[in-house]
Every structure is written in structure tokens, then in C-alpha cells.
Coordinates of C-alpha atoms in Angstrom, one line a residue:
M289 CA 169.7 124.1 117.5
R290 CA 166.3 122.9 116.3
S291 CA 163.2 124.7 117.3
P292 CA 160.4 123.0 119.4
Q293 CA 158.1 123.5 116.5
R294 CA 160.4 121.6 114.1
E295 CA 160.9 118.8 116.6
Q296 CA 157.2 118.5 117.1
G297 CA 156.6 118.5 113.4
T298 CA 159.0 115.6 112.9
A299 CA 157.5 113.6 115.8
R300 CA 153.8 113.8 114.8
P301 CA 154.1 112.0 111.4
D302 CA 155.3 108.8 113.2
L303 CA 152.3 109.0 115.5
V304 CA 149.6 109.1 112.9
P305 CA 150.0 105.5 111.5
W306 CA 150.0 104.1 115.0
A307 CA 146.9 106.1 115.9
T308 CA 145.1 105.0 112.7
A309 CA 145.9 101.4 113.4
L310 CA 144.8 101.7 117.0
L311 CA 141.5 103.4 116.1
L312 CA 140.7 100.9 113.4
T313 CA 141.2 98.1 115.9
L314 CA 139.0 99.9 118.4
V315 CA 136.3 100.4 115.8
A316 CA 136.4 96.7 114.9
V317 CA 136.1 95.7 118.6
L318 CA 133.2 98.1 119.1
V319 CA 131.4 96.7 116.0
L320 CA 131.7 93.2 117.5
L321 CA 130.4 94.4 120.9
S322 CA 127.6 96.2 119.2
L323 CA 126.5 92.9 117.6
L324 CA 126.8 91.0 120.8
I325 CA 125.1 93.5 123.2
G326 CA 121.5 94.6 122.9
T327 CA 118.2 95.3 124.7
G328 CA 116.5 92.1 123.4
S329 CA 116.4 88.6 124.8
A330 CA 119.4 87.4 122.8
S331 CA 122.3 87.0 125.3
V332 CA 125.9 87.7 124.5
G333 CA 126.7 84.0 124.4
H334 CA 123.9 83.2 122.0
A335 CA 124.8 86.2 119.8
W336 CA 128.5 85.0 119.7
D337 CA 127.3 81.5 118.7
Y338 CA 125.3 83.0 115.8
L339 CA 128.3 85.1 114.6
A340 CA 130.6 82.1 114.9
G341 CA 128.3 80.1 112.6
D342 CA 126.8 77.6 115.1
P343 CA 124.1 75.6 113.2
G344 CA 121.7 75.7 116.2
A345 CA 122.1 79.4 116.6
R346 CA 121.7 80.1 112.9
A347 CA 118.4 78.0 113.0
D348 CA 117.0 80.2 115.8
A349 CA 114.7 82.7 114.0
Q350 CA 114.4 85.0 117.1
L351 CA 118.2 85.1 117.4
R352 CA 118.6 85.8 113.7
L353 CA 116.1 88.6 114.0
A354 CA 118.0 90.2 116.9
V355 CA 121.5 90.0 115.5
R356 CA 121.0 90.4 111.7
E357 CA 117.8 92.5 111.5
V358 CA 118.2 94.7 114.6
R359 CA 121.8 95.0 115.8
L360 CA 123.6 94.8 112.5
P361 CA 121.7 97.8 110.8
R362 CA 122.1 100.0 113.8
T363 CA 125.8 99.1 114.1
L364 CA 126.3 100.1 110.4
A365 CA 124.3 103.2 111.1
A366 CA 126.5 104.2 114.0
V367 CA 129.6 103.9 111.9
L368 CA 128.0 105.8 109.0
V369 CA 126.7 108.7 111.3
G370 CA 130.0 108.9 113.1
V371 CA 132.1 109.0 110.0
C372 CA 129.8 111.6 108.4
L373 CA 129.7 113.9 111.4
G374 CA 133.5 113.6 112.2
V375 CA 134.5 114.5 108.6
A376 CA 131.9 117.2 108.3
G377 CA 133.0 118.8 111.6
C378 CA 136.6 118.7 110.6
L379 CA 135.9 120.2 107.2
L380 CA 133.8 122.9 108.6
Q381 CA 136.5 123.9 111.1
A382 CA 139.0 124.1 108.4
A383 CA 136.7 126.1 106.1
T384 CA 135.9 128.6 108.8
R385 CA 139.4 128.6 110.4
N386 CA 137.6 128.1 113.7
P387 CA 138.2 125.3 116.1
L388 CA 134.7 125.6 117.6
A389 CA 132.9 125.2 114.3
E390 CA 130.6 122.2 114.4
T391 CA 127.5 121.2 112.5
G392 CA 125.3 121.2 115.6
L393 CA 126.7 124.3 117.3
L394 CA 126.5 126.3 114.1
G395 CA 122.9 125.4 113.3
V396 CA 123.5 123.1 110.3
N397 CA 121.8 120.2 112.1
S398 CA 118.9 122.4 113.1
G399 CA 118.5 123.6 109.5
A400 CA 118.4 120.0 108.2
A401 CA 116.0 119.0 110.9
F402 CA 113.7 122.0 110.1
A403 CA 113.7 121.0 106.4
V404 CA 112.8 117.4 107.4
V405 CA 109.8 118.7 109.5
V406 CA 108.6 120.7 106.5
G407 CA 108.8 117.6 104.4
L408 CA 106.9 115.5 107.0
T409 CA 104.2 118.1 107.6
W410 CA 103.4 119.5 104.2
F411 CA 104.7 117.0 101.7
G412 CA 104.0 113.6 103.3
V413 CA 107.6 112.5 103.4
S414 CA 108.2 109.1 104.9
S415 CA 111.0 107.2 103.1
S416 CA 114.7 107.6 104.0
A417 CA 115.5 108.7 100.5
A418 CA 113.0 111.6 100.7
L419 CA 114.1 112.5 104.2
L420 CA 117.7 112.7 102.8
V421 CA 116.6 115.2 100.1
W422 CA 114.9 117.5 102.6
A423 CA 117.8 117.2 105.1
L424 CA 120.2 118.1 102.3
L425 CA 118.2 121.2 101.5
G426 CA 118.1 122.4 105.0
G427 CA 121.8 121.6 105.7
T428 CA 122.9 123.3 102.5
A429 CA 121.0 126.5 103.4
A430 CA 122.4 126.5 107.0
S431 CA 126.0 125.7 106.0
A432 CA 125.9 128.4 103.3
V433 CA 124.9 131.0 105.9
V434 CA 127.7 129.9 108.2
L435 CA 130.4 130.0 105.5
L436 CA 129.2 133.4 104.4
L437 CA 129.6 134.7 107.9
A438 CA 133.0 133.2 108.2
A439 CA 134.1 134.7 104.9
S440 CA 133.0 138.1 106.0
G441 CA 135.7 138.1 108.6
R442 CA 133.4 139.4 111.4
A443 CA 132.8 136.1 113.1
A444 CA 136.0 134.4 112.1
D445 CA 138.1 136.6 114.4
S446 CA 136.5 135.0 117.5
P447 CA 135.6 131.3 117.9
L448 CA 133.2 132.1 120.7
R449 CA 131.5 134.8 118.6
L450 CA 130.9 132.4 115.7
V451 CA 129.4 129.9 118.2
L452 CA 127.0 132.6 119.4
V453 CA 126.0 133.3 115.7
G454 CA 125.5 129.6 115.2
S455 CA 123.4 129.3 118.3
A456 CA 121.2 132.2 117.1
L457 CA 120.8 130.4 113.8
G458 CA 120.0 127.2 115.5
A459 CA 117.4 128.9 117.7
T460 CA 115.8 130.4 114.6
F461 CA 115.4 127.0 113.0
H462 CA 114.1 125.6 116.3
G463 CA 111.5 128.4 116.4
L464 CA 110.5 127.8 112.8
T465 CA 110.2 124.1 113.5
A466 CA 107.9 124.7 116.5
Y467 CA 105.8 126.9 114.3
V468 CA 105.4 124.3 111.6
L469 CA 104.5 121.6 114.2
L470 CA 101.7 123.6 115.7
G471 CA 98.4 121.9 115.1
T472 CA 99.9 118.8 113.5
Q473 CA 99.8 116.2 116.2
S474 CA 100.7 113.3 113.9
T475 CA 103.8 115.0 112.6
F476 CA 104.7 116.1 116.1
D477 CA 104.6 112.5 117.3
T478 CA 106.9 111.4 114.5
Y479 CA 109.2 114.4 115.0
R480 CA 109.4 113.9 118.7
Y481 CA 110.7 110.4 118.3
W482 CA 113.1 111.4 115.5
T483 CA 114.6 114.5 117.0
I484 CA 115.8 112.9 120.2
G485 CA 118.7 111.5 118.2
S486 CA 118.6 107.7 118.3
L487 CA 119.6 104.7 116.2
A488 CA 116.7 102.5 117.4
G489 CA 114.6 101.1 114.7
V490 CA 117.1 101.7 111.8
E491 CA 116.8 99.2 109.1
T492 CA 119.2 98.1 106.4
A493 CA 116.8 99.4 103.7
D494 CA 117.1 102.9 105.3
L495 CA 120.9 102.9 104.8
V496 CA 121.2 101.6 101.3
P497 CA 120.1 104.8 99.5
L498 CA 122.4 106.9 101.8
L499 CA 125.6 105.1 101.1
P500 CA 126.3 106.6 97.6
V501 CA 125.5 110.1 98.9
A502 CA 127.8 109.6 101.9
G503 CA 130.5 108.3 99.6
L504 CA 130.2 111.3 97.4
G505 CA 130.4 113.6 100.4
L506 CA 133.6 111.9 101.6
L507 CA 135.2 112.1 98.2
A508 CA 134.4 115.8 98.1
A509 CA 135.7 116.3 101.6
F510 CA 139.1 114.7 101.0
G511 CA 139.3 116.5 97.6
C512 CA 139.0 119.8 99.5
A513 CA 141.8 118.9 101.9
R514 CA 144.7 120.4 99.9
P515 CA 142.9 123.6 98.8
L516 CA 141.6 124.2 102.4
S517 CA 145.1 123.8 103.7
A518 CA 146.2 126.5 101.4
L519 CA 143.3 128.7 102.5
G520 CA 144.7 128.3 106.1
L521 CA 147.5 130.5 104.9
G522 CA 145.1 133.3 103.9
D523 CA 143.0 133.9 100.8
D524 CA 145.8 135.9 99.1
S525 CA 148.3 133.2 99.6
A526 CA 145.8 130.6 98.4
R527 CA 145.2 132.6 95.2
S528 CA 149.0 132.9 94.6
L529 CA 149.1 129.1 94.8
G530 CA 146.4 128.8 92.1
H531 CA 143.3 128.1 94.3
H532 CA 140.0 130.0 94.2
P533 CA 138.8 130.6 97.8
G534 CA 135.2 131.0 96.9
R535 CA 135.0 127.8 94.9
V536 CA 136.8 125.9 97.6
R537 CA 134.4 127.1 100.3
L538 CA 131.5 126.3 98.1
A539 CA 132.8 122.7 97.5
A540 CA 133.3 122.4 101.3
A541 CA 129.8 123.6 102.0
G542 CA 128.5 121.0 99.5
A543 CA 130.5 118.2 101.2
V544 CA 129.3 119.2 104.6
S545 CA 125.7 119.3 103.4
L546 CA 125.9 115.9 102.0
L547 CA 127.5 114.4 105.1
V548 CA 125.2 116.1 107.6
G549 CA 122.2 115.3 105.5
C550 CA 123.0 111.6 105.6
A551 CA 123.6 111.7 109.4
V552 CA 120.4 113.6 110.2
A553 CA 118.3 111.4 107.9
V554 CA 119.5 108.3 109.8
A555 CA 119.7 109.4 113.4
G556 CA 118.2 112.9 113.7
P557 CA 120.2 115.9 115.1
I558 CA 123.4 114.7 116.9
A559 CA 125.4 117.5 118.5
F560 CA 129.0 117.8 119.8
L561 CA 130.4 114.8 117.9
G562 CA 131.5 116.9 115.0
L563 CA 133.3 119.2 117.4
L564 CA 135.1 116.8 119.7
A565 CA 136.3 114.3 117.1
P566 CA 138.2 116.9 115.0
Y567 CA 139.6 118.5 118.1
A568 CA 141.0 115.2 119.3
A569 CA 142.3 114.3 115.8
R570 CA 144.1 117.7 115.5
T571 CA 146.1 117.0 118.7
L572 CA 147.6 114.0 116.9
T573 CA 148.1 115.3 113.4
G574 CA 148.9 119.0 113.6
A575 CA 148.1 121.0 110.5
R576 CA 147.8 118.1 108.0
L577 CA 144.1 118.2 107.0
T578 CA 144.0 114.8 105.2
A579 CA 145.2 113.1 108.3
Q580 CA 142.8 115.1 110.4
L581 CA 139.9 114.0 108.3
T582 CA 140.9 110.4 108.5
L583 CA 141.4 110.3 112.3
S584 CA 138.4 112.4 112.9
A585 CA 136.2 109.9 111.0
L586 CA 137.6 107.0 113.0
I587 CA 137.3 108.8 116.4
A588 CA 133.7 109.8 115.7
A589 CA 132.8 106.3 114.5
A590 CA 134.3 104.8 117.7
V591 CA 132.5 107.3 119.9
M592 CA 129.2 106.8 118.2
L593 CA 129.5 103.0 118.5
L594 CA 130.4 103.3 122.2
A595 CA 127.5 105.7 122.9
D596 CA 125.0 103.4 121.1
I597 CA 126.2 100.4 123.1
L598 CA 125.8 102.3 126.3
A599 CA 122.4 103.6 125.2
R600 CA 121.2 100.0 125.2
I601 CA 122.4 99.0 128.7
V602 CA 122.4 102.2 130.9
L603 CA 118.7 102.1 131.7
R604 CA 117.7 98.6 130.9
P605 CA 115.1 97.5 129.8
W606 CA 114.6 101.0 128.4
E607 CA 116.9 102.7 125.9
T608 CA 118.6 106.0 126.3
P609 CA 118.9 108.3 123.3
V610 CA 122.4 108.5 121.9
S611 CA 122.2 112.3 121.7
V612 CA 121.6 112.5 125.5
L613 CA 124.8 110.6 126.3
L614 CA 126.8 112.6 123.8
A615 CA 125.5 115.9 125.3
L616 CA 126.4 114.8 128.8
V617 CA 130.0 114.3 127.7
G618 CA 130.1 117.0 125.1
G619 CA 128.9 119.9 127.2
P620 CA 131.6 119.9 129.8
L621 CA 134.3 119.2 127.2
L622 CA 133.1 122.2 125.1
V623 CA 133.5 124.4 128.2
W624 CA 137.0 123.0 128.7
I625 CA 138.0 123.5 125.1
A626 CA 136.6 127.1 125.1
R627 CA 138.8 127.8 128.1
S628 CA 141.9 126.1 126.7
H629 CA 144.9 128.3 125.9
R630 CA 145.4 126.3 122.7
L631 CA 142.1 127.5 121.3
S632 CA 143.5 130.6 119.7
T633 CA 146.1 128.6 117.7
A634 CA 143.9 125.6 117.0
G635 CA 142.0 127.4 114.3
A636 CA 145.1 128.4 112.5
S637 CA 146.4 124.9 112.5
A638 CA 143.2 123.6 111.1

């Protein structure tokens, strides 16, 4: 007689291709809606005519500006930020063996944001490439602290305890950020707009220098999938299989830093997305980390696109920050996940 675990393991592989295809379709539909819907004067019908190649619509300079120069860059930015945060969250959960590990909850976003503020205040940073460098520095430092705490075994035993440690780390960075901003009104105005977490005002030129870095981070993340799966069996078992736990965690920290740095440089700190997307992906894939990374990237991209679309229309003619919408959904879901009886086993499967 087959065990329930064995039956479940044979059922899940058939679900992943269907889930992948469905999510790809959903992302494509949301990309189209993102190009059609906006806060400007360009209506859905006119935007559709422009995308369909109507000569009259293509000759309209205002319509071209709305669709190609405003909506297209922020649509690409939503996909980029979603993919980066989804993969980074999934990788961090696997590296720490903790289902509540997330770049926002564990202070990685706050560390990257603090570094950006330092660059803005004392070094005159303004370009997206320079912001990326500073975000990478802060994200690297924060992720290194998190992984060191997880490797010590003190915080890894309890998911909620690691969240408390991450919250303390995030509060520290927030305090340092407030200190740096004291007496610098111009930097504070820039930071106040940037830190709310929004895709408004993103331009194509801001995204181009980030694409190679994001691609490198994704390659490193998927390259870590097999070694991290071995680490899920324990460090001793991983060593017996020829892996080096310290090097694997260092590579994971580097990948997380690259991905979070890109996301923070584009949209500012975005919380909860790197927690919810991997959790949803894990329910479909089980313990297979490569499949988790893939589905987590697609789920996070879809959620980010949907949140950005809603941000444009919820409070018309004003725009709602994407981070606010994600927090309204992510907060209650985090409470539900923390109370779930599956929480104790989720980290092991990750």
C-alpha cells in the first residue's frame, strides 16, 4: 500500500507544467491590461488602437507618450521587481530553512534603503546605476547578517524568532536612515517619494543598466538550487554529497543581494511579496527548489502587475503606492501563515 506522501509526490510533478502555463498566460494578460489602463487621458480603446497599429493612433503624440513612454516602462519594471523579489524570497527561505524568511521582514530591504539614503545624502547619487550600487552594498550587508544568524542555529529553530530578529534589524536600519535624513530637507523629499514603494515615474533608461545585474542574480539563484536542496537535508549530509555549506550560503547571499538591489533601486522597499509568492509556489511544487523558484517568480510578477494596475485606478485621479496595496493584503496573510499548522514543515520542504 502506497503512503500518502508517495502519492502526493507523484501527483505534484503533473501540476507544475499546468501551473507554469497558467501563470505565464496570466502574466501576459496582466501585461496587456497594464498597457491599456492608466491614470492619464489615454482611454482603453485608444490604447488598444495604438497597440494594434492603427495609423491614426500611432500618429497621436500624446497617446504615444502615454503608452510607450509611461505605461510600458512601468509594466516592465513591475515584471522585473516581481521576478527579483519572488526569486530572492524563495532563495532566502531555502538558505535559512525558514518559511517566514523574506527580504522585507528580515531587514534586507531596509538595509538596501539605508545605503541608498547614504548615497543620496553624502555622495550626490542620482542615477539608477549609482542607486543600484548603493542598494547592493546595503542589501549585501543585511543578507550577510541574516544568513549568519541562520547558520548559528539560534534563530533557525523558530520561524517567528527569526522574524523578530529581522524586525529588529530592520528597525535599526530605519533608525539609522532617520538619523542620516536629519537636517537634509532635499534628501528627505527625495527619500519620502522613493521609500513609499511606487513604480510611477520609472523610465526605460532606468531599467537598462539593471537588466544585466538582474540576469546575473537569476543565474546565480538557479545555480544554487541543487546545492541548497542538499543543504535542506542538513550540513553533514550536504558535505557527504560534495557540497560546501558555507560557499553555498555565500553564493545565495550574493544572489539575494543582486536581486533585492535591483528591486529596491527601481521601486523602493517592497515588503511581503518575497514571502507570499514562495509560500504559494511551495504548495504547488513541494520540495523541488528549481520549480519553486520558477513559480515564485511568475506569481510575484503577476501580483506586482495586478497591484500596479490597481494602484492607478483605486483612488483616481490620484495614485496609490504599490507597497500600500501589498501591505494591506500581505499583513493578514502573514498572520494566517504564522498560525498555519503547515508552518513547521514548510521550512524543511523548502
